[in-house]
Short mmCIF file of C-alpha atoms in Angstrom, two decimals:
data_model
loop_
_atom_site.label_atom_id
_atom_site.label_comp_id
_atom_site.label_asym_id
_atom_site.label_seq_id
_atom_site.Cartn_x
_atom_site.Cartn_y
_atom_site.Cartn_z
CA MET A 1 -2.90 25.89 14.24
CA ARG A 2 -5.37 28.75 13.71
CA LEU A 3 -6.79 27.01 10.62
CA ALA A 4 -7.32 23.76 12.53
CA ARG A 5 -9.20 25.59 15.29
CA SER A 6 -11.33 27.36 12.68
CA TRP A 7 -12.14 24.04 11.07
CA LEU A 8 -13.06 22.43 14.37
CA SER A 9 -15.27 25.39 15.25
CA ARG A 10 -17.08 25.08 11.92
CA LEU A 11 -17.63 21.38 12.40
CA ALA A 12 -18.82 21.91 15.97
CA VAL A 13 -21.51 24.28 14.69
CA ILE A 14 -22.58 21.66 12.14
CA VAL A 15 -22.86 19.01 14.85
CA ILE A 16 -24.92 21.29 17.11
CA LEU A 17 -27.28 22.20 14.27
CA SER A 18 -27.70 18.55 13.37
CA LEU A 19 -28.58 17.68 16.96
CA LEU A 20 -31.13 20.49 17.15
CA ALA A 21 -32.67 19.32 13.89
CA ALA A 22 -32.92 15.83 15.32
CA GLY A 23 -34.84 17.09 18.34
CA CYS A 24 -31.84 16.98 20.70
CA SER A 25 -32.05 13.21 20.79
CA GLY A 26 -28.53 12.82 22.24
CA PHE A 27 -24.83 13.07 21.31
CA GLU A 28 -23.96 9.69 19.89
CA ASP A 29 -20.34 8.79 19.05
CA THR A 30 -21.12 8.27 15.39
CA ASP A 31 -22.33 11.85 15.02
CA ARG A 32 -19.22 13.65 16.18
CA LEU A 33 -17.07 15.89 14.00
CA GLY A 34 -18.27 14.75 10.63
CA LEU A 35 -18.10 11.07 11.52
CA ALA A 36 -21.79 10.32 11.14
CA SER A 37 -22.95 7.69 8.68
CA ASP A 38 -24.74 10.51 6.86
CA PRO A 39 -22.35 13.44 7.38
CA ILE A 40 -23.72 16.98 7.10
CA ARG A 41 -21.98 19.34 4.71
CA SER A 42 -24.07 22.47 5.09
CA PHE A 43 -21.08 24.78 4.70
CA GLU A 44 -20.65 23.53 1.12
CA ALA A 45 -24.20 24.27 0.07
CA ASP A 46 -23.72 28.02 0.23
CA GLY A 47 -20.37 27.92 -1.50
CA PHE A 48 -21.54 25.98 -4.53
CA ALA A 49 -25.15 27.01 -4.91
CA ALA A 50 -24.47 28.75 -8.21
CA ALA A 51 -22.61 26.68 -10.80
CA ASP A 52 -21.64 29.80 -12.76
CA ASP A 53 -20.44 31.78 -9.77
CA GLY A 54 -16.76 31.55 -10.67
CA TRP A 55 -16.13 28.26 -8.88
CA GLY A 56 -14.22 25.47 -10.58
CA THR A 57 -14.17 21.74 -9.85
CA LEU A 58 -11.06 19.65 -9.19
CA ARG A 59 -11.65 15.90 -9.58
CA ILE A 60 -9.24 13.65 -7.68
CA GLU A 61 -8.85 9.88 -7.87
CA LEU A 62 -9.38 7.97 -4.61
CA PHE A 63 -8.80 4.27 -4.03
CA GLU A 64 -11.85 2.30 -2.88
CA ARG A 65 -10.38 -0.51 -0.76
CA SER A 66 -13.70 -1.89 0.56
CA ASN A 67 -12.33 -1.76 4.11
CA LYS A 68 -14.68 0.79 5.70
CA PRO A 69 -15.39 -0.02 9.36
CA ILE A 70 -18.99 -0.32 10.51
CA GLY A 71 -20.37 3.10 11.34
CA ALA A 72 -17.68 5.02 9.46
CA PRO A 73 -18.64 7.74 6.97
CA THR A 74 -18.05 7.33 3.27
CA ILE A 75 -14.50 7.84 2.00
CA THR A 76 -15.67 10.76 -0.17
CA ASP A 77 -17.53 12.62 2.57
CA ASN A 78 -15.95 12.77 6.00
CA ALA A 79 -13.95 15.04 8.29
CA MET A 80 -10.83 14.60 6.15
CA THR A 81 -12.47 15.53 2.85
CA GLN A 82 -14.27 18.42 4.56
CA TYR A 83 -10.94 19.73 5.81
CA ILE A 84 -9.58 19.62 2.25
CA GLN A 85 -12.62 21.48 0.95
CA GLU A 86 -12.56 24.18 3.60
CA HIS A 87 -8.81 24.79 3.74
CA PHE A 88 -7.91 24.37 0.09
CA GLY A 89 -11.08 24.36 -1.98
CA ASP A 90 -12.94 27.28 -0.43
CA PRO A 91 -10.04 29.80 -0.50
CA GLU A 92 -9.31 28.83 -4.13
CA ARG A 93 -13.02 28.81 -5.07
CA ILE A 94 -12.71 25.18 -6.18
CA LYS A 95 -15.14 22.39 -5.45
CA ILE A 96 -13.24 19.18 -4.59
CA GLU A 97 -14.75 16.02 -6.02
CA PHE A 98 -13.27 12.62 -5.17
CA VAL A 99 -13.68 9.93 -7.84
CA THR A 100 -13.42 6.41 -6.42
CA VAL A 101 -11.62 3.62 -8.26
CA PRO A 102 -11.55 0.05 -6.88
CA ARG A 103 -8.01 -0.71 -5.67
CA ALA A 104 -8.18 -4.20 -7.16
CA GLU A 105 -8.99 -2.82 -10.63
CA GLU A 106 -7.14 0.50 -10.55
CA VAL A 107 -4.81 -0.03 -13.53
CA ARG A 108 -7.50 -1.36 -15.84
CA ARG A 109 -10.02 1.28 -14.76
CA LEU A 110 -7.49 4.08 -15.17
CA GLN A 111 -6.58 2.91 -18.66
CA VAL A 112 -10.23 2.99 -19.69
CA LEU A 113 -10.76 6.48 -18.24
CA MET A 114 -7.61 7.83 -19.89
CA ALA A 115 -8.52 6.32 -23.27
CA ALA A 116 -11.93 8.00 -23.10
CA ASN A 117 -10.45 11.32 -21.87
CA GLN A 118 -12.70 11.05 -18.81
CA ALA A 119 -10.07 10.58 -16.11
CA PRO A 120 -10.07 12.84 -13.03
CA ASP A 121 -7.76 15.85 -12.95
CA ILE A 122 -5.41 14.04 -10.56
CA VAL A 123 -4.75 10.33 -11.12
CA PHE A 124 -2.08 7.96 -9.86
CA THR A 125 -0.77 4.40 -10.02
CA TYR A 126 2.15 2.36 -8.77
CA ASP A 127 2.46 0.62 -12.14
CA LEU A 128 5.35 2.30 -13.97
CA PRO A 129 4.75 0.64 -17.38
CA THR A 130 1.25 2.11 -17.32
CA VAL A 131 2.69 5.55 -16.56
CA TYR A 132 5.21 5.25 -19.39
CA ASN A 133 2.46 4.13 -21.73
CA PHE A 134 0.46 7.29 -20.99
CA TYR A 135 3.61 9.36 -21.49
CA THR A 136 4.47 7.85 -24.87
CA GLN A 137 0.87 8.37 -26.02
CA GLY A 138 1.09 12.06 -25.12
CA LYS A 139 -1.71 11.78 -22.58
CA LEU A 140 0.07 13.50 -19.67
CA THR A 141 0.51 17.18 -18.87
CA ASP A 142 4.07 18.48 -18.61
CA LEU A 143 4.08 19.74 -15.03
CA SER A 144 7.54 21.36 -15.11
CA PRO A 145 6.44 25.00 -15.57
CA LEU A 146 3.57 24.60 -13.12
CA LEU A 147 5.90 23.14 -10.49
CA ASP A 148 8.21 26.10 -10.90
CA GLN A 149 5.33 28.56 -10.57
CA TYR A 150 3.06 26.94 -7.98
CA GLY A 151 4.97 24.03 -6.42
CA SER A 152 7.76 25.49 -4.28
CA ARG A 153 6.74 23.64 -1.10
CA LEU A 154 6.13 20.43 -3.02
CA LYS A 155 9.57 20.61 -4.64
CA GLN A 156 11.22 21.25 -1.29
CA LEU A 157 9.44 18.33 0.38
CA LEU A 158 10.09 15.76 -2.33
CA GLY A 159 13.53 16.89 -3.44
CA GLU A 160 15.20 16.71 -6.83
CA GLU A 161 16.07 13.02 -6.70
CA ILE A 162 12.47 11.94 -6.10
CA LEU A 163 11.12 14.31 -8.75
CA SER A 164 13.68 13.10 -11.30
CA TYR A 165 11.97 9.70 -11.42
CA GLY A 166 8.91 11.41 -12.86
CA ARG A 167 10.87 13.26 -15.54
CA LEU A 168 12.09 12.29 -19.00
CA GLU A 169 13.68 14.52 -21.63
CA GLY A 170 12.89 17.60 -19.56
CA THR A 171 9.20 16.72 -19.21
CA GLN A 172 7.82 16.29 -15.68
CA PHE A 173 5.20 13.73 -16.64
CA ALA A 174 4.47 12.64 -13.06
CA ILE A 175 5.04 13.62 -9.44
CA PRO A 176 6.43 10.59 -7.61
CA ALA A 177 5.34 10.29 -4.00
CA LYS A 178 8.05 10.09 -1.35
CA ARG A 179 8.37 6.88 0.64
CA VAL A 180 9.00 7.62 4.28
CA LEU A 181 10.02 4.02 5.04
CA THR A 182 11.34 1.54 2.48
CA ALA A 183 10.52 -1.61 4.46
CA ARG A 184 8.23 -3.73 2.29
CA SER A 185 6.73 -6.70 4.10
CA THR A 186 7.04 -8.44 7.45
CA THR A 187 5.97 -11.87 8.63
CA LEU A 188 3.72 -11.96 11.72
CA ILE A 189 2.66 -14.85 13.93
CA ARG A 190 0.23 -15.51 16.79
CA GLU A 191 2.70 -15.78 19.63
CA ASP A 192 -0.06 -16.71 22.08
CA TRP A 193 -0.79 -19.81 19.98
CA LEU A 194 2.91 -20.67 20.02
CA ARG A 195 2.99 -20.40 23.80
CA GLU A 196 -0.02 -22.67 24.13
CA ALA A 197 1.82 -25.24 22.01
CA GLY A 198 5.09 -24.82 23.89
CA LEU A 199 6.92 -23.52 20.81
CA PRO A 200 9.38 -20.61 20.58
CA LEU A 201 9.18 -17.87 17.97
CA PRO A 202 10.31 -19.37 14.63
CA GLU A 203 13.83 -18.40 13.62
CA THR A 204 14.14 -20.54 10.49
CA THR A 205 11.91 -21.69 7.64
CA GLU A 206 11.73 -25.15 9.18
CA ASP A 207 10.66 -23.66 12.53
CA PHE A 208 7.95 -21.71 10.70
CA TYR A 209 6.71 -24.83 8.90
CA ARG A 210 6.54 -26.76 12.18
CA ALA A 211 4.58 -23.92 13.78
CA LEU A 212 2.02 -23.98 10.94
CA GLN A 213 1.53 -27.71 11.34
CA THR A 214 1.07 -27.32 15.09
CA PHE A 215 -1.40 -24.47 14.68
CA LYS A 216 -3.62 -26.58 12.45
CA GLU A 217 -3.57 -29.56 14.81
CA ASP A 218 -4.02 -27.57 18.03
CA ARG A 219 -6.84 -25.33 16.76
CA LEU A 220 -8.74 -28.33 15.44
CA ARG A 221 -8.29 -30.20 18.71
CA LYS A 222 -9.06 -27.20 20.91
CA ASP A 223 -11.88 -25.49 19.03
CA GLY A 224 -12.99 -28.11 16.52
CA GLU A 225 -12.47 -25.47 13.85
CA ILE A 226 -10.47 -25.80 10.66
CA ILE A 227 -8.12 -22.85 10.26
CA TYR A 228 -5.59 -21.91 7.60
CA PRO A 229 -2.40 -21.20 9.50
CA PHE A 230 -0.62 -19.15 6.79
CA GLY A 231 -2.55 -16.26 5.22
CA GLN A 232 -2.02 -13.53 2.60
CA ILE A 233 -0.78 -15.84 -0.14
CA ASP A 234 0.03 -13.87 -3.28
CA TYR A 235 3.15 -13.31 -5.38
CA TYR A 236 3.99 -9.93 -3.83
CA HIS A 237 3.71 -10.96 -0.18
CA THR A 238 5.42 -14.34 -0.52
CA ALA A 239 8.56 -12.63 -1.88
CA PRO A 240 10.57 -12.92 1.40
CA LEU A 241 9.96 -16.68 1.32
CA GLN A 242 10.91 -16.84 -2.36
CA TYR A 243 14.11 -14.85 -1.82
CA SER A 244 15.19 -17.27 0.92
CA PHE A 245 15.19 -20.13 -1.61
CA TRP A 246 17.07 -18.26 -4.34
CA ASP A 247 20.73 -19.12 -5.00
CA TRP A 248 22.23 -15.67 -4.54
CA ASP A 249 25.70 -16.91 -5.52
CA GLN A 250 24.34 -17.18 -9.07
CA ILE A 251 22.35 -13.92 -9.15
CA THR A 252 23.78 -10.56 -10.22
CA MET A 253 22.22 -7.13 -9.81
CA GLU A 254 21.56 -7.23 -13.55
CA ASP A 255 19.64 -10.49 -13.10
CA LEU A 256 17.66 -8.98 -10.24
CA TYR A 257 16.58 -6.14 -12.52
CA ALA A 258 16.08 -8.04 -15.77
CA GLU A 259 15.04 -11.61 -14.99
CA PRO A 260 11.46 -12.55 -14.08
CA GLY A 261 11.26 -14.19 -10.69
CA TRP A 262 10.13 -17.43 -12.32
CA THR A 263 13.57 -17.96 -13.91
CA MET A 264 15.63 -17.18 -10.81
CA PRO A 265 17.77 -20.12 -9.61
CA GLY A 266 15.99 -21.65 -6.63
CA ASN A 267 12.58 -20.14 -7.31
CA LYS A 268 11.10 -23.49 -8.29
CA GLU A 269 12.02 -24.86 -4.85
CA ALA A 270 10.29 -21.94 -3.17
CA PHE A 271 7.10 -22.82 -4.98
CA ARG A 272 7.56 -26.50 -4.26
CA PHE A 273 7.47 -25.50 -0.59
CA LEU A 274 4.29 -23.42 -1.12
CA ASN A 275 2.79 -26.33 -3.05
CA ARG A 276 3.51 -28.53 -0.05
CA LEU A 277 1.79 -26.08 2.31
CA TYR A 278 -1.24 -26.00 0.02
CA HIS A 279 -1.64 -29.76 -0.13
CA GLU A 280 -1.21 -30.09 3.62
CA GLY A 281 -4.04 -27.62 4.19
CA LEU A 282 -1.80 -24.97 5.75
CA ILE A 283 -2.98 -22.18 3.44
CA ASP A 284 -6.49 -21.23 2.37
CA PRO A 285 -7.53 -23.31 -0.68
CA ASP A 286 -9.29 -20.19 -2.00
CA PHE A 287 -6.19 -17.99 -1.71
CA HIS A 288 -6.47 -17.12 -5.40
CA LEU A 289 -9.77 -15.31 -4.76
CA ASP A 290 -8.17 -12.94 -2.26
CA ARG A 291 -5.56 -11.12 -4.32
CA PHE A 292 -5.73 -7.93 -2.24
CA ALA A 293 -5.94 -9.74 1.11
CA GLN A 294 -9.33 -8.44 2.18
CA GLN A 295 -10.42 -11.88 3.37
CA SER A 296 -7.03 -12.62 4.94
CA GLN A 297 -7.36 -9.53 7.12
CA LYS A 298 -10.81 -10.63 8.28
CA ASP A 299 -9.53 -14.15 8.96
CA LEU A 300 -6.63 -12.80 11.01
CA ILE A 301 -8.95 -10.56 13.02
CA ASN A 302 -11.32 -13.47 13.68
CA GLY A 303 -8.65 -15.98 14.72
CA ARG A 304 -8.69 -18.12 11.58
CA VAL A 305 -5.10 -17.31 10.55
CA GLY A 306 -1.99 -17.91 12.64
CA ALA A 307 0.64 -16.22 10.48
CA ALA A 308 0.87 -13.90 7.49
CA THR A 309 3.28 -11.64 5.61
CA PRO A 310 1.47 -8.33 5.00
CA ASN A 311 2.95 -4.95 4.16
CA THR A 312 5.26 -3.80 6.93
CA ASN A 313 3.31 -2.32 9.85
CA GLU A 314 0.05 -2.69 7.93
CA PRO A 315 -1.88 -4.15 10.89
CA VAL A 316 -1.17 -0.90 12.77
CA TYR A 317 -1.83 1.70 10.09
CA MET A 318 -4.91 -0.08 8.73
CA GLY A 319 -6.23 -0.66 12.24
CA TYR A 320 -6.76 -4.40 12.19
CA LEU A 321 -4.25 -5.18 14.95
CA ALA A 322 -6.39 -3.06 17.29
CA GLU A 323 -9.50 -4.84 16.00
CA LEU A 324 -7.92 -8.24 16.65
CA LEU A 325 -7.20 -7.22 20.24
CA ARG A 326 -10.75 -5.99 20.72
CA ASN A 327 -12.03 -9.37 19.54
CA ASP A 328 -9.45 -11.31 21.55
CA PRO A 329 -7.66 -9.31 24.30
CA ASP A 330 -5.31 -12.26 24.93
CA ALA A 331 -4.08 -12.37 21.32
CA ILE A 332 -0.39 -11.61 20.73
CA LEU A 333 0.57 -10.85 17.14
CA THR A 334 4.36 -10.69 16.87
CA PRO A 335 6.74 -9.77 14.02
CA ILE A 336 9.24 -12.50 13.12
CA ASP A 337 11.98 -13.00 10.51
CA PRO A 338 12.02 -16.74 9.81
CA PHE A 339 12.80 -17.29 6.13
CA THR A 340 16.47 -18.29 6.07
CA ASN A 341 18.67 -19.39 3.17
CA VAL A 342 21.46 -21.97 3.14
CA ASN A 343 24.01 -19.33 4.17
CA GLY A 344 22.03 -18.31 7.23
CA LYS A 345 20.95 -15.01 5.66
CA LYS A 346 17.39 -13.71 5.45
CA PRO A 347 17.25 -11.90 2.09
CA LYS A 348 14.09 -10.06 1.19
CA PRO A 349 13.05 -7.22 -1.15
CA ILE A 350 12.87 -3.65 0.09
CA LEU A 351 11.20 -0.74 -1.64
CA GLU A 352 12.68 2.14 -3.60
CA ASP A 353 12.36 5.64 -2.17
CA THR A 354 9.53 6.59 -4.54
CA GLY A 355 5.91 5.55 -4.14
CA MET A 356 2.93 6.09 -6.40
CA TYR A 357 3.18 8.21 -9.55
CA ILE A 358 0.77 11.17 -9.50
CA MET A 359 -0.27 12.52 -12.92
CA VAL A 360 -2.46 15.15 -14.53
CA PRO A 361 -4.07 13.95 -17.79
CA LYS A 362 -3.46 16.10 -20.85
CA ALA A 363 -7.26 16.32 -21.24
CA SER A 364 -7.58 18.06 -17.87
CA LYS A 365 -8.26 21.79 -17.86
CA ASN A 366 -7.24 22.07 -14.21
CA ALA A 367 -3.51 21.34 -14.15
CA GLU A 368 -2.79 24.61 -12.36
CA ALA A 369 -5.28 23.78 -9.60
CA ALA A 370 -3.87 20.25 -9.36
CA ILE A 371 -0.35 21.49 -8.62
CA LYS A 372 -1.68 24.12 -6.22
CA TYR A 373 -3.50 21.33 -4.39
CA LEU A 374 -0.41 19.11 -4.14
CA ASN A 375 1.64 22.12 -3.03
CA TRP A 376 -0.99 22.94 -0.36
CA MET A 377 -0.77 19.32 0.76
CA ALA A 378 3.00 19.70 1.32
CA GLN A 379 2.49 22.23 4.15
CA PRO A 380 3.43 20.63 7.50
CA GLU A 381 0.07 21.41 9.16
CA ASN A 382 -1.82 19.81 6.28
CA ILE A 383 0.41 16.72 6.27
CA ILE A 384 -0.25 16.28 9.99
CA THR A 385 -4.02 16.65 9.56
CA LEU A 386 -4.38 14.47 6.46
CA GLN A 387 -2.31 11.69 8.03
CA ASN A 388 -3.60 11.91 11.59
CA GLY A 389 -7.03 13.55 11.60
CA ILE A 390 -8.26 15.86 14.37
CA GLN A 391 -6.01 16.84 17.25
CA GLY A 392 -7.57 15.88 20.54
CA VAL A 393 -10.04 13.55 18.86
CA THR A 394 -7.99 11.12 16.75
CA TYR A 395 -4.45 12.07 17.83
CA GLN A 396 -2.41 14.10 20.26
CA MET A 397 1.09 15.58 19.88
CA GLU A 398 3.85 14.11 22.05
CA ASN A 399 7.37 15.48 21.68
CA GLY A 400 6.67 16.66 18.16
CA VAL A 401 5.12 13.37 17.02
CA PRO A 402 1.37 12.77 16.43
CA VAL A 403 0.23 9.76 18.45
CA THR A 404 -3.05 8.12 17.51
CA LEU A 405 -5.68 7.96 20.22
CA GLU A 406 -7.56 4.76 20.89
CA SER A 407 -11.12 5.71 20.07
CA GLU A 408 -13.96 4.83 17.77
CA ASP A 409 -13.55 8.20 16.09
CA ALA A 410 -9.95 7.35 15.22
CA ASP A 411 -10.94 3.94 13.86
CA ARG A 412 -13.72 5.41 11.74
CA LEU A 413 -11.65 8.21 10.25
CA LEU A 414 -8.10 6.88 9.87
CA PHE A 415 -8.66 3.48 8.26
CA ASN A 416 -7.67 4.95 4.87
CA TYR A 417 -5.74 8.08 5.86
CA PHE A 418 -2.93 7.13 3.44
CA ASP A 419 -5.23 7.78 0.47
CA TYR A 420 -5.60 11.50 1.20
CA CYS A 421 -2.00 12.63 1.66
CA ILE A 422 -0.93 11.11 -1.66
CA ILE A 423 2.43 12.86 -1.93
CA LEU A 424 3.78 10.70 0.91
CA ASN A 425 3.82 6.95 1.41
CA GLY A 426 3.99 6.58 5.17
CA LYS A 427 3.56 9.03 8.05
CA TYR A 428 5.99 11.91 7.94
CA VAL A 429 7.11 14.49 10.49
CA SER A 430 10.79 15.17 9.82
CA SER A 431 13.16 15.47 6.86
CA LYS A 432 16.16 15.01 9.15
CA ASP A 433 15.30 12.53 11.90
CA GLU A 434 14.23 9.07 10.70
CA ARG A 435 13.60 8.03 14.29
CA LEU A 436 10.77 10.53 14.52
CA ASN A 437 9.26 9.21 11.28
CA LEU A 438 9.52 5.66 12.57
CA LYS A 439 7.81 6.72 15.80
CA ALA A 440 5.09 8.51 13.82
CA ASN A 441 4.41 5.35 11.84
CA ALA A 442 3.73 3.46 15.03
CA SER A 443 0.45 5.45 14.96
CA ASN A 444 -0.47 4.21 18.41
CA ALA A 445 1.86 4.27 21.43
CA ARG A 446 0.66 0.80 22.38
CA PHE A 447 2.10 -0.59 19.14
CA GLU A 448 5.41 1.28 19.03
CA GLU A 449 7.46 -1.85 19.76
CA PHE A 450 5.46 -3.81 17.17
CA THR A 451 6.26 -1.19 14.55
CA ARG A 452 9.94 -1.00 15.46
CA LYS A 453 10.37 -4.77 15.19
CA SER A 454 8.25 -4.93 12.05
CA VAL A 455 10.47 -2.39 10.28
CA GLU A 456 13.70 -3.87 11.64
CA TYR A 457 12.89 -7.36 10.36
CA ALA A 458 11.63 -6.09 7.01
CA MET A 459 14.95 -4.30 6.43
CA ASN A 460 17.17 -7.13 7.69
CA ASP A 461 19.30 -8.38 4.75
CA GLY A 462 17.04 -6.31 2.52
CA ILE A 463 17.83 -5.99 -1.17
CA GLU A 464 16.64 -3.12 -3.38
CA THR A 465 16.03 -3.95 -7.03
CA PRO A 466 18.08 -1.71 -9.36
CA ARG A 467 16.17 0.92 -11.33
CA ILE A 468 16.81 1.95 -14.91
CA HIS A 469 15.47 5.36 -15.87
CA ALA A 470 14.33 4.45 -19.38
CA ILE A 471 11.21 3.56 -21.30
CA LEU A 472 11.19 -0.05 -22.47
CA PRO A 473 8.72 -0.59 -25.35
CA SER A 474 8.38 -4.32 -24.63
CA ASP A 475 7.55 -3.62 -20.98
CA ILE A 476 4.79 -1.24 -22.03
CA GLN A 477 3.48 -3.62 -24.69
CA TYR A 478 3.36 -6.76 -22.56
CA ALA A 479 2.96 -5.48 -18.98
CA ALA A 480 -0.79 -6.06 -18.69
CA ILE A 481 -0.83 -9.53 -20.21
CA LEU A 482 2.23 -10.61 -18.23
CA ASN A 483 0.75 -9.38 -14.97
CA GLU A 484 -2.32 -11.50 -15.60
CA LYS A 485 -0.18 -14.47 -16.60
CA ASN A 486 1.93 -14.00 -13.50
CA ASP A 487 -1.15 -14.43 -11.31
CA GLU A 488 -2.17 -17.48 -13.33
CA VAL A 489 1.23 -19.15 -13.01
CA PHE A 490 1.27 -18.44 -9.29
CA VAL A 491 -2.02 -20.27 -8.73
CA LYS A 492 -1.29 -23.18 -11.07
CA VAL A 493 2.11 -24.09 -9.63
CA ILE A 494 0.90 -23.88 -6.01
CA THR A 495 -2.17 -26.01 -6.66
CA ALA A 496 -0.53 -28.54 -9.04
CA SER A 497 -0.50 -32.14 -7.87
CA PRO A 498 2.90 -32.81 -6.28
CA GLU A 499 3.83 -35.51 -8.81
CA LYS A 500 3.20 -33.10 -11.69
CA PHE A 501 4.68 -30.01 -10.05
CA ASP A 502 7.92 -29.90 -12.07
CA ALA A 503 6.13 -30.35 -15.39
CA VAL A 504 3.50 -27.71 -14.57
CA TYR A 505 6.12 -25.23 -13.39
CA ASP A 506 8.28 -25.65 -16.49
CA GLU A 507 5.32 -25.46 -18.88
CA GLU A 508 3.84 -22.35 -17.25
CA VAL A 509 7.15 -20.51 -17.16
CA ALA A 510 7.81 -21.36 -20.81
CA GLU A 511 4.36 -20.01 -21.70
CA TYR A 512 5.02 -16.84 -19.67
CA LEU A 513 8.20 -16.23 -21.65
CA SER A 514 6.49 -16.93 -24.98
CA MET A 515 3.77 -14.36 -24.23
CA GLY A 516 6.25 -11.48 -24.18
CA GLY A 517 8.28 -12.32 -21.10
CA GLN A 518 11.33 -13.19 -23.20
CA GLN A 519 11.21 -9.86 -25.07
CA VAL A 520 10.95 -7.93 -21.80
CA ARG A 521 13.76 -9.99 -20.31
CA GLU A 522 16.10 -9.30 -23.22
CA GLU A 523 15.31 -5.59 -23.39
CA LYS A 524 15.87 -5.19 -19.66
CA HIS A 525 19.29 -6.85 -19.90
CA GLN A 526 20.19 -4.50 -22.76
CA ALA A 527 18.99 -1.44 -20.83
CA TYR A 528 20.95 -2.42 -17.72
CA GLN A 529 24.11 -3.00 -19.71
CA ALA A 530 23.69 0.30 -21.57
CA GLN A 531 23.31 2.23 -18.32
CA SER A 532 26.25 0.43 -16.74
CA SER A 533 28.48 1.28 -19.71
CA GLY A 534 27.23 4.85 -19.90
CA THR A 535 25.74 4.32 -23.36
CA PRO A 536 22.75 6.65 -23.96
#
């Protein structure tokens, strides 16, 4: 940990100098260790004073999620980015520049930057059709020789299977991130509200529905405030509910890969149920304006939502469970697994073992530095720092696992830690012991049981969608327009008047298929059958 101590010493000097410059006005929490609202970066000034002094610049994409806590530094200038600069950039004589892209617009923004040859040196997306589109256009650097020369640690960490999903015809067009946990989403509920109403934790869909009704009535009677009991309403996060309505006796693995959700047997009934919740005022009437759940998080924190289905363990790793408890110490947010099908099962989607796809544009002149950076990131001490911050300030080690400390410094630094260690989705400490990784993802010892239950329920009866390692021209051609149409259908069928629901659903699904959905559907069936038969 010599490097970490060196870094802390450097930052301590910066803090002392800043206090002296301020007339020794006091040591406020917001000014510690690079966590000030206007962080000082004096050590960079000397390093990059001369533009022609042999220093290069590595530009790296960074998601802007608009979730910065009050008093936190900017996401491009904080203790984490300073650590990257000092421990990777300075030794390599490279200035690190983070280029922010709004999370809600990342695919569209990336496409524009790539088309104009102005994308950062390191870019990424979860959208595989977009990645394949860049590949077919020849816009991506083949990283194979660079991985062999500069990526030994990276290759060891990710492994051949993970890397193979970023390779076609011998070309390593992307570096897939490794998912530490494959749990996708978990339903949560305000157990304290249930106790007030004399209700148990919901075990079935009907129990869940009754709880939502009770929440609305009790909150209105108790506080005189209208709440929206069920939050985070979007296509991705309502999938566990949808799966519980599907007729799995009629669904094959080929269907799961090739068919759009809209055509799955039973899906219409799932949306009839959501339509019912909408018209009974149990979900936010403006749910369509909150696609990335920024408002839903705020509503949950402020007691205006009684249940939601976010990403598994998200309230812990994004810090809003702790914020809820600061606002309401008596609040109890509990993981549940209510959505049950006719056979008593609780089917739900789980994730594949790859995460985002990291790429280097062909227009970049810094591919070598990009792979060196990712390889540096794969060192255990850098993983620990980039995922947990500063030992003794934001975390402490307990039995080989970093445990997040409860402090304002931790809140202000770690709210977007997952956007710095991009080669991993989820906190990682061991390649051999999943229990240690699960413990690490609890982030805070106080929430270890919450995390354990959250992951357990998210994996219960979980189903992974099959993957076909092939480029589908129709998927590339229609992906963007179908994604937009998917959002449109989702809103229209939920908000349709109940007496017109069937007609609206059928019309919207037919339009979805006519806009390219049918071509994608057919090509996916063909690709699945070809792989199953061994046909190249």
